[in-house]
mmCIF file of C-alpha atoms in Angstrom:
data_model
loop_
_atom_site.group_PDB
_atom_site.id
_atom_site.type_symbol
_atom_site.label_atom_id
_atom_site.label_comp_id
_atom_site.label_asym_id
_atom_site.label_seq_id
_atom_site.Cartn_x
_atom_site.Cartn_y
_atom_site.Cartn_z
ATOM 1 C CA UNK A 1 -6.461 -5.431 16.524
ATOM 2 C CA UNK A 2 -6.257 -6.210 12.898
ATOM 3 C CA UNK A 3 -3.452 -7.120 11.886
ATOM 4 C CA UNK A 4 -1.597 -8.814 8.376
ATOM 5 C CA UNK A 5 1.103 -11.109 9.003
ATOM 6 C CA UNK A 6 3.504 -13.098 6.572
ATOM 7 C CA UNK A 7 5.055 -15.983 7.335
ATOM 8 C CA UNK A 8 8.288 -15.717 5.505
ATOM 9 C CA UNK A 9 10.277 -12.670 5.581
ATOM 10 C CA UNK A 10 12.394 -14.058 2.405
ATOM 11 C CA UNK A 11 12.317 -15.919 -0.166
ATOM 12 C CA UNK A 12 14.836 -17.557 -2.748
ATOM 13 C CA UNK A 13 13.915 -19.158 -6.001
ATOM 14 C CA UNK A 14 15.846 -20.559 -8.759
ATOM 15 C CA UNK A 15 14.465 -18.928 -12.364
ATOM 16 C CA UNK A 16 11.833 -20.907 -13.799
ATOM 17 C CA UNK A 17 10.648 -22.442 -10.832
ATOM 18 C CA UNK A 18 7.509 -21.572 -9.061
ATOM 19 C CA UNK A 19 7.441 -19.016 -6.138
ATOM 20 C CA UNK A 20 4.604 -19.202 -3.345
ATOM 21 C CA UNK A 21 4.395 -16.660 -1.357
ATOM 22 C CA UNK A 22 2.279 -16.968 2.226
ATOM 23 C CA UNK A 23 0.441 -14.499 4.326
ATOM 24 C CA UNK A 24 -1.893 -15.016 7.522
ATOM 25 C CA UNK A 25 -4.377 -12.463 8.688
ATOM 26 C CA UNK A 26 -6.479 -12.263 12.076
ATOM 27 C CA UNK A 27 -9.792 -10.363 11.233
ATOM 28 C CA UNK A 28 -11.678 -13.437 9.802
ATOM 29 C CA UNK A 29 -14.683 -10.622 8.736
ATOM 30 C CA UNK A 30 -12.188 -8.844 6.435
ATOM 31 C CA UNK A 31 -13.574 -9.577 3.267
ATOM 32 C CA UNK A 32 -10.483 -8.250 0.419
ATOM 33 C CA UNK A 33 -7.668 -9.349 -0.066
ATOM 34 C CA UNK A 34 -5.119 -7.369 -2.363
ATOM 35 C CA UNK A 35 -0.892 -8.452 -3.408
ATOM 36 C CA UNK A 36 0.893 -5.587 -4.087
ATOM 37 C CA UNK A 37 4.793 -5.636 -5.569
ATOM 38 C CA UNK A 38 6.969 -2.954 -4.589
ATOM 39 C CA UNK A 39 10.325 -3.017 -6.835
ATOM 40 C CA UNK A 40 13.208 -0.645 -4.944
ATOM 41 C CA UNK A 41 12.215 2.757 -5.306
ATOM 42 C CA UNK A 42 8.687 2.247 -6.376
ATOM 43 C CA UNK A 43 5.360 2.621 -5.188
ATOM 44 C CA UNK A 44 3.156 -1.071 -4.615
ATOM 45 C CA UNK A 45 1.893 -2.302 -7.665
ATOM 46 C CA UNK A 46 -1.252 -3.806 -7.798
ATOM 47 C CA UNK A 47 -0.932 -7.472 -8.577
ATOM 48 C CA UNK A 48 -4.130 -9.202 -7.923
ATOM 49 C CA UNK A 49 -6.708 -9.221 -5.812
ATOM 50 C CA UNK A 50 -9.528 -11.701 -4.071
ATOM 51 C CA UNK A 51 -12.547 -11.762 -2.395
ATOM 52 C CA UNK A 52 -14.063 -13.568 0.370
ATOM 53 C CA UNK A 53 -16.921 -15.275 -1.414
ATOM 54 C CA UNK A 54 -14.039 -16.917 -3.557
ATOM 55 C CA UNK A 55 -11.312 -19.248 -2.528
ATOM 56 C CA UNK A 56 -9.145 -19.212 -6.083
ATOM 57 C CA UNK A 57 -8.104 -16.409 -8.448
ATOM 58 C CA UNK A 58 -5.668 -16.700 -11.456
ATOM 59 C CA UNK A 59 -4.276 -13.819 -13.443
ATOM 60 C CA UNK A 60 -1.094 -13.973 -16.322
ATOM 61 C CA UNK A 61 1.461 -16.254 -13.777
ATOM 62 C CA UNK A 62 -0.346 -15.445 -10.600
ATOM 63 C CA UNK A 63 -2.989 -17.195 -8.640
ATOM 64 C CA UNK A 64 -4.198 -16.019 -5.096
ATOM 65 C CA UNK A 65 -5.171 -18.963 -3.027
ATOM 66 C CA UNK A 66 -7.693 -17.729 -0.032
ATOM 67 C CA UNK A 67 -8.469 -20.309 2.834
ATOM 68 C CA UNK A 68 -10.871 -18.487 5.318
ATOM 69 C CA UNK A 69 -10.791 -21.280 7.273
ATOM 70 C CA UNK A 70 -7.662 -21.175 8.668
ATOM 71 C CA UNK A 71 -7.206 -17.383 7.789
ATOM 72 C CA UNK A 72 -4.387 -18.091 5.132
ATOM 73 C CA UNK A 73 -3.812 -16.244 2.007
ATOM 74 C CA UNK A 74 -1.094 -17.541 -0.433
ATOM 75 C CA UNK A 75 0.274 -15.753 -4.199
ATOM 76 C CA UNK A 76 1.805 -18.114 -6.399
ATOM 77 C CA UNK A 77 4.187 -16.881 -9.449
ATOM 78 C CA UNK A 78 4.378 -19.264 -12.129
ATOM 79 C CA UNK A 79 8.005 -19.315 -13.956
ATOM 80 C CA UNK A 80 9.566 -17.275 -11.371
ATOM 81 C CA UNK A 81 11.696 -14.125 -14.056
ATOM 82 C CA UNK A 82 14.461 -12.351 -12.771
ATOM 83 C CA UNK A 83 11.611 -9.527 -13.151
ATOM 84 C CA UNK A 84 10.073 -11.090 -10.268
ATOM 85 C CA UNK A 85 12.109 -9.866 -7.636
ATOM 86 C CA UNK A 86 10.828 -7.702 -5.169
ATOM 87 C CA UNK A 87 9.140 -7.043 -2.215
ATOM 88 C CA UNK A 88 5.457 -8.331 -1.823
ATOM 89 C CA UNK A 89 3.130 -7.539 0.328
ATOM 90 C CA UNK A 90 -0.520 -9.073 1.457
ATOM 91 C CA UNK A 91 -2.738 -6.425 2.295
ATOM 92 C CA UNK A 92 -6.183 -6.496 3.894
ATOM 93 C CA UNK A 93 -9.012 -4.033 3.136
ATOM 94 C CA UNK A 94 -10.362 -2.907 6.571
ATOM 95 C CA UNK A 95 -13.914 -3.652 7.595
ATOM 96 C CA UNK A 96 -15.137 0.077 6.459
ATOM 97 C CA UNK A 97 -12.778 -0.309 3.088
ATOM 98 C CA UNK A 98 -11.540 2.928 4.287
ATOM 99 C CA UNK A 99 -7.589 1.678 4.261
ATOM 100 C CA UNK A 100 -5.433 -0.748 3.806
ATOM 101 C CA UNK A 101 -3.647 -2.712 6.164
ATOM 102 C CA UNK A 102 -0.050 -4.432 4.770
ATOM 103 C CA UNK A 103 1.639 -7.190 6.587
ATOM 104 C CA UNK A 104 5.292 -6.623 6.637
ATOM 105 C CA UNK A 105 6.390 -8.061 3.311
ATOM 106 C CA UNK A 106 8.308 -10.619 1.814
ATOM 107 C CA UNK A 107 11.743 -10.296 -0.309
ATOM 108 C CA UNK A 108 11.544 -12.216 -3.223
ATOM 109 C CA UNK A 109 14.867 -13.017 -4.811
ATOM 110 C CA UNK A 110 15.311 -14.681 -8.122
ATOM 111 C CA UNK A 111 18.390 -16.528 -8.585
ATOM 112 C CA UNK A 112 19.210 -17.170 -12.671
ATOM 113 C CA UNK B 1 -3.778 6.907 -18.417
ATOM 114 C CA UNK B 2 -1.460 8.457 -16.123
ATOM 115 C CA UNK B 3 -1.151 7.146 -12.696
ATOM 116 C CA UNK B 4 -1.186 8.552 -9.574
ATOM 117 C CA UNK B 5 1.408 11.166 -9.557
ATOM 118 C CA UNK B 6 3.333 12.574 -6.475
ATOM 119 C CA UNK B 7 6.095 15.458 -5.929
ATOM 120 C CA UNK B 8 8.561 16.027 -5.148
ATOM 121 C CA UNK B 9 10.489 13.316 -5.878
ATOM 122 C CA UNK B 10 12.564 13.491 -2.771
ATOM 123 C CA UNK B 11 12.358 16.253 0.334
ATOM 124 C CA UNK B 12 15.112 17.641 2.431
ATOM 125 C CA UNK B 13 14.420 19.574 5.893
ATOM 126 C CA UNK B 14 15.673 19.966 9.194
ATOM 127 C CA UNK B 15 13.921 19.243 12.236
ATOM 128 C CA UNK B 16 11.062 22.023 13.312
ATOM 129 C CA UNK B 17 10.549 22.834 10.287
ATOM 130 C CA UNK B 18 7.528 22.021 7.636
ATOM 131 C CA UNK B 19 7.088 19.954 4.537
ATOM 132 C CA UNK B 20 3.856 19.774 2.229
ATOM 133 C CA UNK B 21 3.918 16.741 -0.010
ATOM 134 C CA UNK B 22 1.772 16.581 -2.984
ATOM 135 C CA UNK B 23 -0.186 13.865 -4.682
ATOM 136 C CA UNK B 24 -2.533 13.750 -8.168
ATOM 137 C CA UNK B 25 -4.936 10.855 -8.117
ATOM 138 C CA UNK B 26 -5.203 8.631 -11.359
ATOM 139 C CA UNK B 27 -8.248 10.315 -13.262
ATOM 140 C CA UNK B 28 -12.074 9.546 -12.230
ATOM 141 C CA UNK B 29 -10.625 8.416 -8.778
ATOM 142 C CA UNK B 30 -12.200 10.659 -5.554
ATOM 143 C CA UNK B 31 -10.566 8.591 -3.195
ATOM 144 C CA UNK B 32 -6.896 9.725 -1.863
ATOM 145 C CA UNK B 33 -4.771 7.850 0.661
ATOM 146 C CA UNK B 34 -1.529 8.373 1.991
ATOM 147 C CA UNK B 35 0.955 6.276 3.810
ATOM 148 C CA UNK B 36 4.251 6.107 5.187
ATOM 149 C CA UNK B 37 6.826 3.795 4.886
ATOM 150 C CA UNK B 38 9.638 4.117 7.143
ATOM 151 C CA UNK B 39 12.668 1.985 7.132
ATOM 152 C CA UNK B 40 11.722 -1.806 8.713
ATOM 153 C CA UNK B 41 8.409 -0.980 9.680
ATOM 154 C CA UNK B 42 6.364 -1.517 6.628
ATOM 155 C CA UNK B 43 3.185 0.492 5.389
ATOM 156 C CA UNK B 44 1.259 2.354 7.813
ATOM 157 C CA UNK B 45 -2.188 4.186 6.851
ATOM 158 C CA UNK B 46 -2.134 8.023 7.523
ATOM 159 C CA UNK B 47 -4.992 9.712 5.917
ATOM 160 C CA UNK B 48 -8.121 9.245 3.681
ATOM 161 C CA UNK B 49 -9.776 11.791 1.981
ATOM 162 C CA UNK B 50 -12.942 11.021 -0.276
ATOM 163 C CA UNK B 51 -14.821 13.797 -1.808
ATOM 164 C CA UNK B 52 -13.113 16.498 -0.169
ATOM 165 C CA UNK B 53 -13.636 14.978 3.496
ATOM 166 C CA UNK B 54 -11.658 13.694 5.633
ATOM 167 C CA UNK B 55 -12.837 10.181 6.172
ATOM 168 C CA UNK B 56 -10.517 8.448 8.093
ATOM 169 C CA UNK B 57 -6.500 8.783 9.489
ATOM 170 C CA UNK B 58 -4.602 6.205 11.209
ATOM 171 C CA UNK B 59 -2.503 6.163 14.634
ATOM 172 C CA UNK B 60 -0.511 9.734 14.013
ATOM 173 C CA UNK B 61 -0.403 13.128 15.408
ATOM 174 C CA UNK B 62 -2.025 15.744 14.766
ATOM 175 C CA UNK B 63 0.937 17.744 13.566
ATOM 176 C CA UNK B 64 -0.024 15.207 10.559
ATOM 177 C CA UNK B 65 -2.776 16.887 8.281
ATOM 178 C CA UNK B 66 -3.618 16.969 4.132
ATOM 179 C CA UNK B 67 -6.547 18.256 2.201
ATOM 180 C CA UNK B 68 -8.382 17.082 -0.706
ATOM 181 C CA UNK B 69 -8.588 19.901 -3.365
ATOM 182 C CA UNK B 70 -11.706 19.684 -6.180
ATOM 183 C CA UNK B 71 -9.975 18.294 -8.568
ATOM 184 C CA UNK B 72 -9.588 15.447 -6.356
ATOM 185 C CA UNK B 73 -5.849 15.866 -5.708
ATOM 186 C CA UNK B 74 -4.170 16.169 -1.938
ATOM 187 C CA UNK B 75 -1.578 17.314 0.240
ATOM 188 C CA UNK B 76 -0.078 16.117 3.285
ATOM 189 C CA UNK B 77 1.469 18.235 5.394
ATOM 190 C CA UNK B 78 3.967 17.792 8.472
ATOM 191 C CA UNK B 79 4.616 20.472 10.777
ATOM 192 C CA UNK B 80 7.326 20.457 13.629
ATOM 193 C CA UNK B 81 8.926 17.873 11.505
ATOM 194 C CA UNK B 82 11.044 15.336 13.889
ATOM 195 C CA UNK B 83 13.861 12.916 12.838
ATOM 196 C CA UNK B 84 11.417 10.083 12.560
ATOM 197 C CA UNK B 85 9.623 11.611 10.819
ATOM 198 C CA UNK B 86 12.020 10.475 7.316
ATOM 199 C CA UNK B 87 10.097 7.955 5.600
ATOM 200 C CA UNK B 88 8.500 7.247 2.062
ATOM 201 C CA UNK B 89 5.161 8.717 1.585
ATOM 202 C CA UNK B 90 2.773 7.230 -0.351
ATOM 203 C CA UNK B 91 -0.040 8.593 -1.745
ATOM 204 C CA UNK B 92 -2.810 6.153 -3.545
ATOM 205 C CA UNK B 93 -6.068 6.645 -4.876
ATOM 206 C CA UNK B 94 -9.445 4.472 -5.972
ATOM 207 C CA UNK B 95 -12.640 5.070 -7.139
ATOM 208 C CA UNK B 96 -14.064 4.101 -4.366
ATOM 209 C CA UNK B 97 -13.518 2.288 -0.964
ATOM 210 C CA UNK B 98 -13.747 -1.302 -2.013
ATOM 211 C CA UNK B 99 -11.840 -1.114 -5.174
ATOM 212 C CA UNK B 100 -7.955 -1.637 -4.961
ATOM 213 C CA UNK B 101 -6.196 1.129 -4.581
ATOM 214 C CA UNK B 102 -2.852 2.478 -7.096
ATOM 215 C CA UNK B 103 0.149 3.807 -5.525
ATOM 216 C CA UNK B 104 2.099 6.316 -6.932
ATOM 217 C CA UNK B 105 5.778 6.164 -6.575
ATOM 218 C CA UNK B 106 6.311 8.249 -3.484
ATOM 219 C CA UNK B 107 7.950 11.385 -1.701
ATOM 220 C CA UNK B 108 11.397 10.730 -0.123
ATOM 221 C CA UNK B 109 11.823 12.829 3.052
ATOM 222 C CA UNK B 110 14.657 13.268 4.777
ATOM 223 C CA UNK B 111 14.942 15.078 8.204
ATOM 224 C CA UNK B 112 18.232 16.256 9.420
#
């Protein structure tokens, strides 16, 4: 079935440094592709998002890398901030953009 | 603009008994999804409701169920509530299916 997976379940940076964050999905038809941050006890946050007909999106610190190719999806933070730390999620739009489907997540940690 | 709201804030009950959960979409959205989020098993899709329809609900039982009021707002209800059944609930909302959706913060309930 469709499925979102990420490959690391953590992740430690040093402040200032860049974070990259990886994800891999199996539906190669899914055609959005959302990152979501969920601080403890908080909702996701809407971070960026991508589409299939691009490969490359940048917002303030963030870029969303999409290979379709090999059905990777990567988020890269840019001067990791102690503000970065979190939870953060890939999530996949399902074919009838009816839900979305969230790999498991990965725990960002920023070290100052 | 407010974002999507939700209440209450956090839920107490005891098993067999019933809990309605209530969400307010950000403004101009029709869309309304809800999720849970139990402990180490990330996000999973529950409902959709678009338009005051039931569109769409994921891999739960029936005892599961919401509504979408006219004013766009929604809520989930859980009857013959079961241990497992304590979780986050999120609620989200978009204008419509292919835009990304905005999370409120969610319900915290806890069956004992």
């Amino acid at each position: 079935g469709e499925s979102v997976g990420l490959h690391l379940p953590t992740l430690s940076v040093q402040e200032g440094d860049n974070s990259i964050i990886n994800c891999a999905y199996s539906n190669s038809a899914s055609d959005y592709f959302i990152w979501y941050k969920q601080e403890s006890g908080k909702g996701p946050q809407f971070i960026i998002d991508i589409r299939s007909n691009m490969d490359k999106r940048q917002g303030q610190r963030v870029t969303v890398l999409l290979n379709k190719t090999v059905k990777h999806l990567s988020l890269q933070i840019a001067a990791t901030q102690p503000g970065d730390s979190a939870v953060y999620f890939c999530a996949e739009l399902g074919l009838s953009y009816d839900k979305v489907i969230f790999g498991p997540g990965t725990s960002l940690s920023v070290i100052p | 603009e407010a974002g999507v709201t939700q209440s209450p804030t956090h839920l107490i009950k005891t098993r067999g008994q019933q809990a309605t959960l209530r969400c307010s979409p950000i403004s101009g959205h029709t869309s309304v999804y809800w999720y849970q989020q139990a402990l180490g098993l990330g996000l999973q899709f529950l409902l959709w409701y678009d338009e005051g329809e039931e569109r769409n609900r994921g891999n739960f039982p029936p005892r599961f169920s919401g509504r979408q009021f006219p004013n766009y707002s929604s809520e989930l209800n859980v009857n013959a509530l079961e241990l497992e059944d304590s979780a986050l609930y999120l609620c989200a909302s978009s204008d419509r299916g292919n835009q990304p959706q905005h999370f409120g913060d969610g319900t915290r309930l806890s069956i004992l």
